[in-house]
């Protein structure tokens, strides 16, 4: 595994980090807890020491599963990344969207990042994760009802108290990053990034490079689309939000799969899967410190982690970029 420094902090993360959204079941059509625990443990055995989760992922379930999976591992050998600012238990802040829990009950989600809420959520996260500190605490989505400075002040306080080692944001624009920097030194911005979704390269990547901020890429496999395993007519489980998403229309699936066919000579040459090649490409891009990759079982986790063994020098990355530009 490769380990990379996060921004200007003293925090080092595994370049491939376990993304724990899917194991919470929420928006993914369910998950098996025992298999999820095995997936995290198998990932760790392959050198993946960092795990990214959030309270929203299963309304606390993902964090609880992570805590169960890392029992027995020395705390300083694993890095826990979690989030705050997406509440389903209060009706405060900025209304975000309607959803359902695993039992089918209606949930209203609000973006809330007030100082009091941030501090409360930190305590809740610490309890569910069964730890006394969080390595990276991140706002899940910007909250238009709370001044950014107020949120950053809460993070500074938590860092002073030793409850978090570093703080980052998710889904922040460059302007929001600049506003936050007036109050607190952020380590990172976690944003969606993949071969088929590269809009951050216009503004965020140059900003991150200039200001020594890390980018944590989520959904590098575009929620399974870039594995090549999703075919036109694919039936998603009930509650899986990929159903109806623009990336999963039959026409787009056909287009992406045609592109993935052009990558097969690379996979044969390097003796790897398409997914492994895509993961390796992602962490080879400018400013991308780590890629979050989820797994529902141990086999998937091991295969994801072994993407690090794929050798993809800059010249080959550029050739793949040309294929992407031509096909997509």
Short mmCIF file of C-alpha atoms in Angstrom, two decimals:
data_model
loop_
_atom_site.label_atom_id
_atom_site.label_comp_id
_atom_site.label_asym_id
_atom_site.label_seq_id
_atom_site.Cartn_x
_atom_site.Cartn_y
_atom_site.Cartn_z
CA UNK A 1 0.00 0.00 0.00
CA UNK A 2 1.00 3.62 -0.46
CA UNK A 3 0.53 6.10 2.38
CA UNK A 4 0.12 9.79 1.75
CA UNK A 5 0.22 12.91 3.88
CA UNK A 6 -3.11 14.72 4.14
CA UNK A 7 -2.68 18.38 3.26
CA UNK A 8 -0.28 20.08 5.65
CA UNK A 9 -1.31 17.94 8.63
CA UNK A 10 0.64 15.19 10.37
CA UNK A 11 -2.04 12.72 9.30
CA UNK A 12 -1.09 9.97 6.86
CA UNK A 13 -3.75 7.98 5.02
CA UNK A 14 -3.70 4.91 2.83
CA UNK A 15 -3.96 5.99 -0.82
CA UNK A 16 -6.84 3.56 -1.18
CA UNK A 17 -9.24 4.24 1.67
CA UNK A 18 -12.22 2.08 2.58
CA UNK A 19 -15.43 3.95 1.75
CA UNK A 20 -18.11 2.84 4.20
CA UNK A 21 -21.21 4.35 2.60
CA UNK A 22 -22.53 1.13 1.05
CA UNK A 23 -22.13 -0.97 4.19
CA UNK A 24 -24.63 1.28 5.95
CA UNK A 25 -27.20 0.03 3.46
CA UNK A 26 -28.83 3.44 3.09
CA UNK A 27 -29.33 4.43 -0.59
CA UNK A 28 -27.60 1.21 -1.67
CA UNK A 29 -30.46 -1.24 -1.31
CA UNK A 30 -29.31 -2.86 1.94
CA UNK A 31 -26.15 -4.56 3.17
CA UNK A 32 -25.09 -7.58 5.24
CA UNK A 33 -23.44 -6.59 8.53
CA UNK A 34 -21.26 -9.69 8.93
CA UNK A 35 -19.99 -9.39 5.38
CA UNK A 36 -19.33 -5.69 5.91
CA UNK A 37 -17.19 -6.41 8.98
CA UNK A 38 -15.23 -9.02 7.04
CA UNK A 39 -14.76 -6.55 4.18
CA UNK A 40 -13.18 -3.93 6.45
CA UNK A 41 -10.96 -6.48 8.14
CA UNK A 42 -9.83 -7.95 4.81
CA UNK A 43 -9.12 -4.46 3.56
CA UNK A 44 -6.99 -3.70 6.62
CA UNK A 45 -5.05 -6.94 6.13
CA UNK A 46 -4.13 -5.64 2.66
CA UNK A 47 -2.75 -2.40 4.11
CA UNK A 48 -5.83 -0.19 3.88
CA UNK A 49 -5.58 1.60 7.23
CA UNK A 50 -8.03 4.44 6.57
CA UNK A 51 -11.81 4.18 6.72
CA UNK A 52 -14.25 6.91 5.68
CA UNK A 53 -17.74 6.80 7.13
CA UNK A 54 -20.55 9.17 8.20
CA UNK A 55 -23.50 9.28 10.59
CA UNK A 56 -25.90 9.50 7.65
CA UNK A 57 -24.77 6.15 6.25
CA UNK A 58 -27.51 4.01 7.71
CA UNK A 59 -28.25 6.63 10.40
CA UNK A 60 -25.32 5.59 12.53
CA UNK A 61 -25.12 1.98 11.38
CA UNK A 62 -22.02 2.40 9.22
CA UNK A 63 -20.06 3.94 12.09
CA UNK A 64 -21.15 1.13 14.42
CA UNK A 65 -20.05 -1.50 11.88
CA UNK A 66 -16.68 0.24 11.51
CA UNK A 67 -16.23 0.18 15.29
CA UNK A 68 -17.01 -3.52 15.39
CA UNK A 69 -14.63 -4.29 12.53
CA UNK A 70 -11.60 -2.55 14.07
CA UNK A 71 -11.93 -4.04 17.55
CA UNK A 72 -8.55 -5.46 18.49
CA UNK A 73 -6.60 -3.22 16.10
CA UNK A 74 -4.38 -0.70 17.91
CA UNK A 75 -6.09 2.67 17.57
CA UNK A 76 -2.99 4.39 16.21
CA UNK A 77 -2.80 1.85 13.37
CA UNK A 78 -6.08 2.92 11.78
CA UNK A 79 -7.36 6.32 10.66
CA UNK A 80 -11.04 7.07 11.17
CA UNK A 81 -12.62 9.64 8.89
CA UNK A 82 -16.21 10.62 9.57
CA UNK A 83 -18.55 13.53 9.02
CA UNK A 84 -21.14 15.89 10.44
CA UNK A 85 -23.73 18.33 9.18
CA UNK A 86 -26.35 16.02 7.70
CA UNK A 87 -29.12 15.55 10.26
CA UNK A 88 -32.22 13.40 10.12
CA UNK A 89 -33.06 13.64 13.82
CA UNK A 90 -33.91 17.36 13.90
CA UNK A 91 -35.75 19.74 11.62
CA UNK A 92 -33.25 22.59 11.71
CA UNK A 93 -30.96 24.20 9.18
CA UNK A 94 -31.39 23.84 5.44
CA UNK A 95 -33.84 21.19 4.22
CA UNK A 96 -31.98 18.85 1.87
CA UNK A 97 -34.14 15.92 0.75
CA UNK A 98 -36.59 13.21 1.74
CA UNK A 99 -35.46 9.62 2.18
CA UNK A 100 -36.34 6.40 3.98
CA UNK A 101 -34.52 4.31 6.57
CA UNK A 102 -33.87 0.56 6.33
CA UNK A 103 -37.33 -0.17 7.73
CA UNK A 104 -39.00 2.02 5.14
CA UNK A 105 -39.80 4.88 7.50
CA UNK A 106 -39.77 8.40 6.08
CA UNK A 107 -36.75 10.59 6.88
CA UNK A 108 -36.23 14.28 6.25
CA UNK A 109 -32.59 15.28 5.91
CA UNK A 110 -31.34 18.74 6.85
CA UNK A 111 -27.95 20.33 6.33
CA UNK A 112 -26.99 21.76 9.71
CA UNK A 113 -23.52 22.92 10.74
CA UNK A 114 -24.13 25.29 13.65
CA UNK A 115 -21.53 25.28 16.41
CA UNK A 116 -23.82 23.46 18.85
CA UNK A 117 -24.76 20.84 16.25
CA UNK A 118 -21.14 20.20 15.23
CA UNK A 119 -20.10 19.64 18.84
CA UNK A 120 -23.06 17.33 19.52
CA UNK A 121 -22.42 15.30 16.39
CA UNK A 122 -18.77 14.89 17.29
CA UNK A 123 -19.76 13.36 20.63
CA UNK A 124 -22.25 11.05 18.89
CA UNK A 125 -19.62 9.96 16.36
CA UNK A 126 -17.07 9.26 19.11
CA UNK A 127 -19.63 7.12 20.92
CA UNK A 128 -20.65 5.09 17.87
CA UNK A 129 -17.04 4.62 16.74
CA UNK A 130 -16.01 3.69 20.30
CA UNK A 131 -13.01 5.99 20.25
CA UNK A 132 -11.84 9.13 22.01
CA UNK A 133 -10.68 10.96 18.89
CA UNK A 134 -11.48 11.23 15.19
CA UNK A 135 -8.62 11.51 12.72
CA UNK A 136 -10.47 13.59 10.13
CA UNK A 137 -13.82 15.28 10.86
CA UNK A 138 -15.57 16.61 7.75
CA UNK A 139 -18.69 18.64 7.05
CA UNK A 140 -20.85 16.42 4.83
CA UNK A 141 -22.52 19.18 2.80
CA UNK A 142 -22.37 22.99 2.98
CA UNK A 143 -25.09 24.52 5.15
CA UNK A 144 -26.39 27.82 3.77
CA UNK A 145 -28.10 28.68 7.08
CA UNK A 146 -24.88 28.73 9.13
CA UNK A 147 -21.98 31.12 8.51
CA UNK A 148 -18.92 29.14 7.42
CA UNK A 149 -16.88 30.92 10.09
CA UNK A 150 -19.15 29.53 12.83
CA UNK A 151 -18.66 25.97 11.58
CA UNK A 152 -14.90 26.46 11.36
CA UNK A 153 -14.80 27.87 14.90
CA UNK A 154 -16.46 24.69 16.15
CA UNK A 155 -13.85 22.58 14.37
CA UNK A 156 -11.02 24.65 15.85
CA UNK A 157 -12.45 24.08 19.33
CA UNK A 158 -12.75 20.32 18.80
CA UNK A 159 -9.17 20.20 17.58
CA UNK A 160 -7.97 22.15 20.61
CA UNK A 161 -9.79 19.67 22.83
CA UNK A 162 -8.06 16.75 21.13
CA UNK A 163 -11.30 15.23 19.90
CA UNK A 164 -10.26 15.56 16.26
CA UNK A 165 -6.79 15.48 14.72
CA UNK A 166 -7.69 17.34 11.54
CA UNK A 167 -10.75 18.75 9.82
CA UNK A 168 -11.93 18.82 6.25
CA UNK A 169 -14.97 19.50 4.16
CA UNK A 170 -17.02 17.64 1.58
CA UNK A 171 -18.65 19.03 -1.53
CA UNK A 172 -17.22 22.53 -1.00
CA UNK A 173 -16.59 24.89 -3.89
CA UNK A 174 -13.36 26.85 -4.18
CA UNK A 175 -15.12 29.99 -2.93
CA UNK A 176 -16.35 28.12 0.14
CA UNK A 177 -12.84 26.77 0.75
CA UNK A 178 -11.46 30.30 0.59
CA UNK A 179 -14.09 31.56 3.03
CA UNK A 180 -13.31 28.74 5.46
CA UNK A 181 -9.58 29.50 5.25
CA UNK A 182 -10.20 32.90 6.85
CA UNK A 183 -11.04 31.11 10.12
CA UNK A 184 -9.46 27.65 10.08
CA UNK A 185 -6.85 25.70 8.13
CA UNK A 186 -8.64 22.84 6.44
CA UNK A 187 -6.85 19.68 5.42
CA UNK A 188 -9.01 18.49 2.57
CA UNK A 189 -12.09 18.61 0.39
CA UNK A 190 -13.92 15.36 -0.32
CA UNK A 191 -15.68 15.48 -3.68
CA UNK A 192 -17.01 13.14 -6.37
CA UNK A 193 -14.41 12.40 -9.02
CA UNK A 194 -14.11 9.70 -11.64
CA UNK A 195 -13.16 9.12 -15.25
CA UNK A 196 -16.67 10.18 -16.24
CA UNK A 197 -17.01 13.09 -13.78
CA UNK A 198 -13.99 15.40 -13.91
CA UNK A 199 -15.41 18.91 -13.40
CA UNK A 200 -13.22 19.54 -10.33
CA UNK A 201 -10.19 19.74 -12.60
CA UNK A 202 -11.23 23.26 -13.70
CA UNK A 203 -11.03 25.09 -10.37
CA UNK A 204 -10.70 22.84 -7.33
CA UNK A 205 -7.63 20.90 -8.42
CA UNK A 206 -5.57 24.04 -9.20
CA UNK A 207 -6.67 25.58 -5.88
CA UNK A 208 -5.73 22.44 -3.95
CA UNK A 209 -2.32 22.23 -5.58
CA UNK A 210 -1.57 25.90 -4.94
CA UNK A 211 -2.73 25.84 -1.32
CA UNK A 212 -1.48 22.37 -0.34
CA UNK A 213 -4.94 20.95 0.29
CA UNK A 214 -5.76 17.30 -0.30
CA UNK A 215 -8.63 16.10 -2.44
CA UNK A 216 -10.35 12.95 -1.28
CA UNK A 217 -12.10 11.43 -4.27
CA UNK A 218 -15.37 9.65 -3.63
CA UNK A 219 -17.21 7.41 -6.10
CA UNK A 220 -14.10 6.85 -8.27
CA UNK A 221 -15.82 3.80 -9.76
CA UNK A 222 -18.95 5.92 -10.27
CA UNK A 223 -20.86 3.68 -7.85
CA UNK A 224 -20.04 0.53 -9.80
CA UNK A 225 -20.50 1.88 -13.31
CA UNK A 226 -16.77 1.87 -14.08
CA UNK A 227 -16.35 -1.79 -13.15
CA UNK A 228 -18.00 -2.87 -16.39
CA UNK A 229 -20.30 -5.18 -14.45
CA UNK A 230 -23.43 -3.08 -14.89
CA UNK A 231 -25.23 -3.85 -18.15
CA UNK A 232 -28.22 -2.17 -19.84
CA UNK A 233 -31.45 -3.26 -18.13
CA UNK A 234 -29.72 -3.79 -14.78
CA UNK A 235 -32.20 -4.20 -11.93
CA UNK A 236 -31.21 -2.34 -8.76
CA UNK A 237 -32.47 -3.38 -5.33
CA UNK A 238 -35.32 -1.44 -3.78
CA UNK A 239 -34.01 1.73 -2.14
CA UNK A 240 -30.92 1.90 -4.38
CA UNK A 241 -30.68 5.52 -5.56
CA UNK A 242 -28.68 4.58 -8.62
CA UNK A 243 -32.02 3.66 -10.19
CA UNK A 244 -32.98 6.58 -12.42
CA UNK A 245 -29.67 8.43 -11.97
CA UNK A 246 -28.37 9.94 -15.22
CA UNK A 247 -25.26 7.76 -15.11
CA UNK A 248 -27.31 4.55 -15.08
CA UNK A 249 -29.57 5.05 -18.07
CA UNK A 250 -29.25 2.27 -20.62
CA UNK A 251 -27.77 4.66 -23.18
CA UNK A 252 -25.06 5.88 -20.81
CA UNK A 253 -24.28 2.37 -19.60
CA UNK A 254 -23.73 1.31 -23.22
CA UNK A 255 -21.51 4.33 -23.87
CA UNK A 256 -19.39 3.76 -20.77
CA UNK A 257 -19.08 0.03 -21.37
CA UNK A 258 -17.87 0.73 -24.92
CA UNK A 259 -15.17 2.95 -23.43
CA UNK A 260 -14.25 0.29 -20.87
CA UNK A 261 -13.71 -2.16 -23.72
CA UNK A 262 -10.90 0.10 -24.93
CA UNK A 263 -9.19 -0.34 -21.56
CA UNK A 264 -9.06 -4.12 -21.77
CA UNK A 265 -5.68 -4.23 -23.56
CA UNK A 266 -4.30 -2.30 -20.57
CA UNK A 267 -5.81 -4.75 -18.09
CA UNK A 268 -4.37 -7.72 -19.97
CA UNK A 269 -0.92 -6.15 -20.09
CA UNK A 270 -0.99 -5.33 -16.38
CA UNK A 271 -2.88 -8.43 -15.26
CA UNK A 272 -5.54 -6.46 -13.44
CA UNK A 273 -9.27 -5.85 -13.55
CA UNK A 274 -10.91 -2.79 -15.08
CA UNK A 275 -11.87 -1.61 -11.59
CA UNK A 276 -8.25 -1.88 -10.41
CA UNK A 277 -7.02 0.09 -13.40
CA UNK A 278 -9.64 2.79 -12.76
CA UNK A 279 -8.70 3.06 -9.07
CA UNK A 280 -5.01 3.31 -9.91
CA UNK A 281 -5.73 5.97 -12.53
CA UNK A 282 -7.71 7.97 -9.97
CA UNK A 283 -4.98 8.15 -7.34
CA UNK A 284 -2.52 9.08 -10.06
CA UNK A 285 -4.34 12.33 -10.86
CA UNK A 286 -3.04 15.74 -9.65
CA UNK A 287 -4.12 16.72 -6.11
CA UNK A 288 -5.93 13.42 -5.50
CA UNK A 289 -4.46 12.18 -2.22
CA UNK A 290 -6.75 9.22 -1.68
CA UNK A 291 -9.64 7.47 -3.40
CA UNK A 292 -12.54 6.11 -1.39
CA UNK A 293 -13.56 2.66 -2.56
CA UNK A 294 -16.38 0.68 -0.99
CA UNK A 295 -16.82 -3.07 -0.73
CA UNK A 296 -19.71 -5.23 0.46
CA UNK A 297 -17.60 -8.33 1.07
CA UNK A 298 -14.02 -9.43 1.70
CA UNK A 299 -13.32 -10.49 -1.88
CA UNK A 300 -14.23 -7.06 -3.24
CA UNK A 301 -12.18 -5.37 -0.51
CA UNK A 302 -9.06 -7.38 -1.34
CA UNK A 303 -9.38 -6.72 -5.06
CA UNK A 304 -9.83 -2.98 -4.45
CA UNK A 305 -6.77 -2.81 -2.20
CA UNK A 306 -4.61 -4.66 -4.71
CA UNK A 307 -5.21 -1.91 -7.26
CA UNK A 308 -2.18 -0.32 -5.61
CA UNK A 309 -0.01 -2.99 -7.25
CA UNK A 310 -0.92 -1.79 -10.73
CA UNK A 311 1.94 0.25 -12.21
CA UNK A 312 0.65 3.22 -14.19
CA UNK A 313 3.35 5.82 -14.94
CA UNK A 314 2.44 9.37 -16.03
CA UNK A 315 2.91 8.64 -19.73
CA UNK A 316 0.39 5.82 -19.61
CA UNK A 317 -2.06 7.93 -17.61
CA UNK A 318 -1.87 10.54 -20.36
CA UNK A 319 -2.65 7.91 -23.00
CA UNK A 320 -5.69 6.78 -21.00
CA UNK A 321 -6.77 10.42 -20.66
CA UNK A 322 -6.75 10.70 -24.44
CA UNK A 323 -8.95 7.61 -24.69
CA UNK A 324 -11.35 9.12 -22.18
CA UNK A 325 -11.54 12.38 -24.14
CA UNK A 326 -12.14 10.51 -27.39
CA UNK A 327 -14.76 8.05 -26.13
CA UNK A 328 -16.63 10.09 -23.52
#
